[in-house]
PDB file of C-alpha atoms in Angstrom:
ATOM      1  CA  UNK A   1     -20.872 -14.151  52.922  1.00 54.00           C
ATOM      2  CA  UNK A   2     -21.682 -11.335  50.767  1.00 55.00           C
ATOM      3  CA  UNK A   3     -19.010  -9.327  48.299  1.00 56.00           C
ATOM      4  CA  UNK A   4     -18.885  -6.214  47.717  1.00 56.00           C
ATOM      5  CA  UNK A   5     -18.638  -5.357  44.019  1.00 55.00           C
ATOM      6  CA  UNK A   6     -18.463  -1.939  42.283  1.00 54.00           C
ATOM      7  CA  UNK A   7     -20.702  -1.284  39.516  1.00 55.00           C
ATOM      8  CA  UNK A   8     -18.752  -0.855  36.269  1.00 55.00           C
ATOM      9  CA  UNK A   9     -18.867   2.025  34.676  1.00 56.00           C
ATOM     10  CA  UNK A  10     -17.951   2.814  31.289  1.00 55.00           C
ATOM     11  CA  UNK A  11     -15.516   5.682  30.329  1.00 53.00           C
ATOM     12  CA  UNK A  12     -16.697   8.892  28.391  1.00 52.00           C
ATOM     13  CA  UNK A  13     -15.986   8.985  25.258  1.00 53.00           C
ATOM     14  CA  UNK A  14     -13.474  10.878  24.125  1.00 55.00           C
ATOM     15  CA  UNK A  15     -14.136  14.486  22.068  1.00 48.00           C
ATOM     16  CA  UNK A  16     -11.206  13.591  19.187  1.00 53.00           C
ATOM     17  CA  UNK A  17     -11.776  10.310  18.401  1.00 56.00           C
ATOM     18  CA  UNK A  18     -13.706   9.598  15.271  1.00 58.00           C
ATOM     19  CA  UNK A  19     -15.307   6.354  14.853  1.00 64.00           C
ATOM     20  CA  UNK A  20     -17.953   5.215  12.967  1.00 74.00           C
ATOM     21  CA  UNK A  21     -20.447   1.909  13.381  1.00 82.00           C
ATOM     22  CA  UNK A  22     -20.552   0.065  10.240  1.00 85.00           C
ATOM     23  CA  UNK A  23     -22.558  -2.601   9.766  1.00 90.00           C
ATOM     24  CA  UNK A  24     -20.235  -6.500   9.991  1.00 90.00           C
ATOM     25  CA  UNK A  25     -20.814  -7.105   6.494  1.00 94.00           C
ATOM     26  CA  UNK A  26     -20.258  -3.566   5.093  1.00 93.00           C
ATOM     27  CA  UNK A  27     -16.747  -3.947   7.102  1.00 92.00           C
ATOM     28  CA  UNK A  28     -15.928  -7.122   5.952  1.00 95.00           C
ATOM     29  CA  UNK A  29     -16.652  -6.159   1.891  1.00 96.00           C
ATOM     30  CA  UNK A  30     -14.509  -2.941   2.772  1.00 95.00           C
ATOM     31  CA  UNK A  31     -11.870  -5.248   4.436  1.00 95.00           C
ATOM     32  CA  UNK A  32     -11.824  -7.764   1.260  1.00 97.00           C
ATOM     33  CA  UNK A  33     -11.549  -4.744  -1.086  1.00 97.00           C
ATOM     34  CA  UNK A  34      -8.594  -3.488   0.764  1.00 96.00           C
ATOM     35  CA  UNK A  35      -6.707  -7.263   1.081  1.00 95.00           C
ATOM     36  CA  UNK A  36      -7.462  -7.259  -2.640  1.00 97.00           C
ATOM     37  CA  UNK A  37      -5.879  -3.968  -3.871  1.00 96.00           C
ATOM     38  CA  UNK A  38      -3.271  -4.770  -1.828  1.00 94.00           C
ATOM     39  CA  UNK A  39      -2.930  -7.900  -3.593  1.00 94.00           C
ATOM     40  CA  UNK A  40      -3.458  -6.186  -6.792  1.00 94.00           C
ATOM     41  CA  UNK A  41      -0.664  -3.550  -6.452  1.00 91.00           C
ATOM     42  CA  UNK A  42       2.041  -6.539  -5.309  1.00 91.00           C
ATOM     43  CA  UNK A  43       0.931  -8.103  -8.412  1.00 91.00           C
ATOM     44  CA  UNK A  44       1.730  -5.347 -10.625  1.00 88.00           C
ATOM     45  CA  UNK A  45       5.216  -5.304  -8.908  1.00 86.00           C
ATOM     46  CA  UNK A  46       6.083  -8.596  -9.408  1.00 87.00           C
ATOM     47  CA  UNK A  47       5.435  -8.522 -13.000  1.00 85.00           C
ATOM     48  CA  UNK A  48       7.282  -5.118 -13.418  1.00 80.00           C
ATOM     49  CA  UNK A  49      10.055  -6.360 -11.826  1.00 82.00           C
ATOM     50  CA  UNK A  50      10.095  -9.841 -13.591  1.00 83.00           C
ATOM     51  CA  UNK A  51       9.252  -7.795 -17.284  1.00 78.00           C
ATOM     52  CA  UNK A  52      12.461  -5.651 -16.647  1.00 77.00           C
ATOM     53  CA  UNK A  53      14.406  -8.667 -15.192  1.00 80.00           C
ATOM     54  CA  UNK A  54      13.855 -10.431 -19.284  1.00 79.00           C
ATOM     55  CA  UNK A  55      15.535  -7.076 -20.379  1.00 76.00           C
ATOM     56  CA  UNK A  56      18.522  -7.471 -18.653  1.00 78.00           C
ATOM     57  CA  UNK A  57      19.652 -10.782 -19.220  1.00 82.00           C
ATOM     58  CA  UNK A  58      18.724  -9.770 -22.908  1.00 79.00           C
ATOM     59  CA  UNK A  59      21.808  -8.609 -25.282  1.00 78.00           C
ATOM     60  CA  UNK A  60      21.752  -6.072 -27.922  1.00 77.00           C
ATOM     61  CA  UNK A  61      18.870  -6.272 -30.002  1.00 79.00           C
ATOM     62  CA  UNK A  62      16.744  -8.517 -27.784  1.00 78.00           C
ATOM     63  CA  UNK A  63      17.301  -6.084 -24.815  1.00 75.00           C
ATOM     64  CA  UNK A  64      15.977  -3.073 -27.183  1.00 74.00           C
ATOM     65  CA  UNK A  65      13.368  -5.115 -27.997  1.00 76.00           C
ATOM     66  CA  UNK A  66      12.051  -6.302 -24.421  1.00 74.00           C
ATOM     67  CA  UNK A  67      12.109  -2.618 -23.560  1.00 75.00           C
ATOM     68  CA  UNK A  68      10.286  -1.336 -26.249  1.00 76.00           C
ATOM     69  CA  UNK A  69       7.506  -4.002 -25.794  1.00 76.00           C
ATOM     70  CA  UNK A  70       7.903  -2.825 -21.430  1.00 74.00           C
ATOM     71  CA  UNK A  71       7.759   0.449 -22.300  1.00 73.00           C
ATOM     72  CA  UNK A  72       4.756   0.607 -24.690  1.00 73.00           C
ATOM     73  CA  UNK A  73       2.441  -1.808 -23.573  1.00 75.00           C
ATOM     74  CA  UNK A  74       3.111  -1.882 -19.640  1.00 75.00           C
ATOM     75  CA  UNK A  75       4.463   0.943 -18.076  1.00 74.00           C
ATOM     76  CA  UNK A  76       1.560   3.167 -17.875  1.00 77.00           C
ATOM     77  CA  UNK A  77      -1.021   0.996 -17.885  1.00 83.00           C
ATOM     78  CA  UNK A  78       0.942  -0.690 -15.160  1.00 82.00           C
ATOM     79  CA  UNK A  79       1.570   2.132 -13.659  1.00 82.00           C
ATOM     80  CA  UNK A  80      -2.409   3.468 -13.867  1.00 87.00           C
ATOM     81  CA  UNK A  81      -3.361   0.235 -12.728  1.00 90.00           C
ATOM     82  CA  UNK A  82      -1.098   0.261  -9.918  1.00 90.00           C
ATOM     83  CA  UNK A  83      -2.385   4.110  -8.903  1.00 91.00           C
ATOM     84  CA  UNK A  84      -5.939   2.703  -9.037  1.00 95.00           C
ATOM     85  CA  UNK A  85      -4.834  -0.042  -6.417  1.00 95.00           C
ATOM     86  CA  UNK A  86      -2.800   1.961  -4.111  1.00 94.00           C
ATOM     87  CA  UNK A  87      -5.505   4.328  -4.245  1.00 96.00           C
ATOM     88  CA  UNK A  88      -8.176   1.894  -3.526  1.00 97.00           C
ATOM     89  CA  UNK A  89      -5.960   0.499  -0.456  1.00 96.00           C
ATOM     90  CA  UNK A  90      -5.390   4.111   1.249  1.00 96.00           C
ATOM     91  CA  UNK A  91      -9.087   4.720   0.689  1.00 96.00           C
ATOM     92  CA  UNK A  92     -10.221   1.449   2.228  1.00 96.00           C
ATOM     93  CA  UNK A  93      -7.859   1.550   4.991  1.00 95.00           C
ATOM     94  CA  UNK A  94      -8.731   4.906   6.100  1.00 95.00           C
ATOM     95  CA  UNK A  95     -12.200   3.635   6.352  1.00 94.00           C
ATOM     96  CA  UNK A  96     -11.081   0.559   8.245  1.00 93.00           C
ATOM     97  CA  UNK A  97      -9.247   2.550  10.648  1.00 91.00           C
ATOM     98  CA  UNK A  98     -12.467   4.867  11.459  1.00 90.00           C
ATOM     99  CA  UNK A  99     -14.527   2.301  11.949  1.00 88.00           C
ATOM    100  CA  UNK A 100     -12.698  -0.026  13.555  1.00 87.00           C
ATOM    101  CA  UNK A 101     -11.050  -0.268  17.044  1.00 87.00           C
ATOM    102  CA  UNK A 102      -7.542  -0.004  15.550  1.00 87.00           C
ATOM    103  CA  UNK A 103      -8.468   3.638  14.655  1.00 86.00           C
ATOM    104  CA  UNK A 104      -6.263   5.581  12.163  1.00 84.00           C
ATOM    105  CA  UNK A 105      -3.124   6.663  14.457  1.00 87.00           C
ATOM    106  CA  UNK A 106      -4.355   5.169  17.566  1.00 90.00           C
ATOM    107  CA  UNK A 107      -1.696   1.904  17.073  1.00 93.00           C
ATOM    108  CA  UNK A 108       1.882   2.189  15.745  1.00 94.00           C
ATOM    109  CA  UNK A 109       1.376  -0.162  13.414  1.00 93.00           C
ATOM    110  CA  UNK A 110      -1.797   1.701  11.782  1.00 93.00           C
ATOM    111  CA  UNK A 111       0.315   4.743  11.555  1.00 93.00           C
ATOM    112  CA  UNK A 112       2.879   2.736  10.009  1.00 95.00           C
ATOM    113  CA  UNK A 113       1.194   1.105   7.555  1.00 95.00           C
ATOM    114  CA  UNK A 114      -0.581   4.724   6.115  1.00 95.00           C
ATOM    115  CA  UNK A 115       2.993   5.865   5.638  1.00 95.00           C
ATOM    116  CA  UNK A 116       4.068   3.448   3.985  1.00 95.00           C
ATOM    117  CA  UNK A 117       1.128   3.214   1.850  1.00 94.00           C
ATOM    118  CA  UNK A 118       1.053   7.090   1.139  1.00 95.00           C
ATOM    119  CA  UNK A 119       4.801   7.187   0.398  1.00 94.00           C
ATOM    120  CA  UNK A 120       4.256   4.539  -1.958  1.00 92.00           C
ATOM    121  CA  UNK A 121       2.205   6.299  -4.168  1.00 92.00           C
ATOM    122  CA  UNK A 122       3.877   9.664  -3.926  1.00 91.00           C
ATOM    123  CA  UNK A 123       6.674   7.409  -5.305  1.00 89.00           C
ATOM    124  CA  UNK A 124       4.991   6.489  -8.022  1.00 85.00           C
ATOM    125  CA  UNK A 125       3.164   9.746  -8.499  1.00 85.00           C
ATOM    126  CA  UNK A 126       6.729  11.177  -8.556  1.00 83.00           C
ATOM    127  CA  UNK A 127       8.130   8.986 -11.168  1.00 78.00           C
ATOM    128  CA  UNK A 128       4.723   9.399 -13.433  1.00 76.00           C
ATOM    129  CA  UNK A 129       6.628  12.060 -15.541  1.00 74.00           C
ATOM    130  CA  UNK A 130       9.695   9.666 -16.878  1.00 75.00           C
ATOM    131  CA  UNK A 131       7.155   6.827 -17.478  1.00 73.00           C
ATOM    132  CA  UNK A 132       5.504   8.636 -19.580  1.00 73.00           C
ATOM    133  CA  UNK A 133       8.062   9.483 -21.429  1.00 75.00           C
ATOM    134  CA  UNK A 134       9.658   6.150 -21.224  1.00 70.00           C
ATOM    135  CA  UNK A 135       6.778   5.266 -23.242  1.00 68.00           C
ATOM    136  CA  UNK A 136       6.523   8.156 -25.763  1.00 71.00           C
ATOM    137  CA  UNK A 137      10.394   7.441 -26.693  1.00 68.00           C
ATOM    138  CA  UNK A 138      11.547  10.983 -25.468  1.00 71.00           C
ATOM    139  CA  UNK A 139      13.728   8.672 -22.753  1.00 67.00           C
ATOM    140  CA  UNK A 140      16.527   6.213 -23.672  1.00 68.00           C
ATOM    141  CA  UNK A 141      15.292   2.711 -22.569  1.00 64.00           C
ATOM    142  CA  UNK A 142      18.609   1.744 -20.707  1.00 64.00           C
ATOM    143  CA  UNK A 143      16.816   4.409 -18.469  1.00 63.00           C
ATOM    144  CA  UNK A 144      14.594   1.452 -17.269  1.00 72.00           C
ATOM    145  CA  UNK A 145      16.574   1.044 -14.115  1.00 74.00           C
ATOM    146  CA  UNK A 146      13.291   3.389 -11.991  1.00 75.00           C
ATOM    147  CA  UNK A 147      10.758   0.690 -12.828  1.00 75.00           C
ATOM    148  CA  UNK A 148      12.103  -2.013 -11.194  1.00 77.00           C
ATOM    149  CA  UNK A 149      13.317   0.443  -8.562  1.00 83.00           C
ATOM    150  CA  UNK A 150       9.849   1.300  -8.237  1.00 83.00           C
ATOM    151  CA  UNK A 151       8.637  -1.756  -8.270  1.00 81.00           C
ATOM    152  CA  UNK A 152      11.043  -3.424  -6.141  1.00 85.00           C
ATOM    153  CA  UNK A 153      10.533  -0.643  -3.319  1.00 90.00           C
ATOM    154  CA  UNK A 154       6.576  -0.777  -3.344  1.00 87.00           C
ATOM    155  CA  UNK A 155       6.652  -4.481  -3.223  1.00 87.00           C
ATOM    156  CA  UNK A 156       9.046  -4.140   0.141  1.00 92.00           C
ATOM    157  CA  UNK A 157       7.071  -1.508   1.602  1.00 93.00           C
ATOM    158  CA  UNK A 158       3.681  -3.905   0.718  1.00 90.00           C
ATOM    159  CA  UNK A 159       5.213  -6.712   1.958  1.00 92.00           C
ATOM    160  CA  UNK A 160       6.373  -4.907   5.330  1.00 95.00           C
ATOM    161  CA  UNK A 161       2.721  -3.350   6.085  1.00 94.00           C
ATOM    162  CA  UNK A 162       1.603  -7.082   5.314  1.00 92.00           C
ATOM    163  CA  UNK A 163       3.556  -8.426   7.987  1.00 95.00           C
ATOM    164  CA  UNK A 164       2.704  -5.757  11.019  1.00 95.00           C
ATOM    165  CA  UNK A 165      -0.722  -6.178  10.045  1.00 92.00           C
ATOM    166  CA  UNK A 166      -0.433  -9.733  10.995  1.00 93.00           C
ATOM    167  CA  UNK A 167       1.240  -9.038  13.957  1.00 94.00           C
ATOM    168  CA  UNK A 168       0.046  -5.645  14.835  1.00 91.00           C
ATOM    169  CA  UNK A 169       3.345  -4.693  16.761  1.00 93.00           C
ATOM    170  CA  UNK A 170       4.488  -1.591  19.137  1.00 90.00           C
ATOM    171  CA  UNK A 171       1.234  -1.052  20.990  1.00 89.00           C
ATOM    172  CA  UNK A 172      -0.703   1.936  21.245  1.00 91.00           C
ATOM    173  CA  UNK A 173       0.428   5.503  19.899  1.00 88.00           C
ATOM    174  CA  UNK A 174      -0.777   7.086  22.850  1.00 80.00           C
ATOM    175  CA  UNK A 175      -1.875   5.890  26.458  1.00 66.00           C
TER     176      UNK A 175
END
């Protein structure tokens, strides 16, 4: 008995989709550099949050002083350091998503996680102007309160786009 079988054929590709063929290893390195900066910038939030947190339990003098130290030896170079890292993760992911199946908007959860990671560091790129002067002493440091804030709203939006990129929910943007 014989079968018939069609041949299979592969679709065209399409005209707007951009993808590039990296090399496994190049992808992997860029993949590692993006799990790390990722890493990175929770990092910084966790020790923003937890330097502020000594603050507050602190009374008087002692709160004044755990301020002071927050506000001239961490804030901006925390908050450079975190720049560098978010910056690092949007660059790497953009390069994931173009040359990887997952694409940039092709999959909710791809879109979702450059939003996130974009409105994280307009966030931070918003509140550059009291850090800095936070840390030059033109701001009262009971002001504080936007570090943590920060801090605590990067780490939630990091910790989200951590999770769907586990489970890579919604499906595709598009059919």
């Amino acid at each position: 008995m014989t079968t018939l079988s069609t041949p299979r054929t592969t679709p065209p590709p399409r005209a707007n989709r951009i993808r590039w063929s990296i090399p496994a290893r190049l992808r992997k390195s860029i993949l590692v550099t993006h799990v790390a900066s990722a890493g990175i910038w929770i990092g910084i939030d966790v020790v923003s949050i937890i330097t502020v947190a000594i603050g507050w339990v602190r009374e008087g003098e002692a709160r004044t002083s755990a301020y002071r130290a927050l506000a001239d030896y961490f804030v901006v170079p925390l908050l450079v350091a975190a720049l560098i890292a978010g910056a690092i993760c949007l660059v790497t992911g953009l390069l994931l998503g173009m040359a990887t199946k997952w694409g940039l908007v092709r999959y909710w959860w791809v879109a979702v996680k450059l939003v996130l990671n974009v409105a994280a560091l307009a966030m931070m790129l918003a509140f550059l102007g009291p850090f800095t002067e936070l840390a030059s002493g033109e701001q009262p440091l009971e002001d504080i309160w936007f570090v943590s804030f920060l801090a605590a709203t990067a780490m939630s939006f990091l910790s989200f786009a951590m999770v769907i990129s586990v489970f890579k929910p919604w499906g595709r943007v598009r059919k």
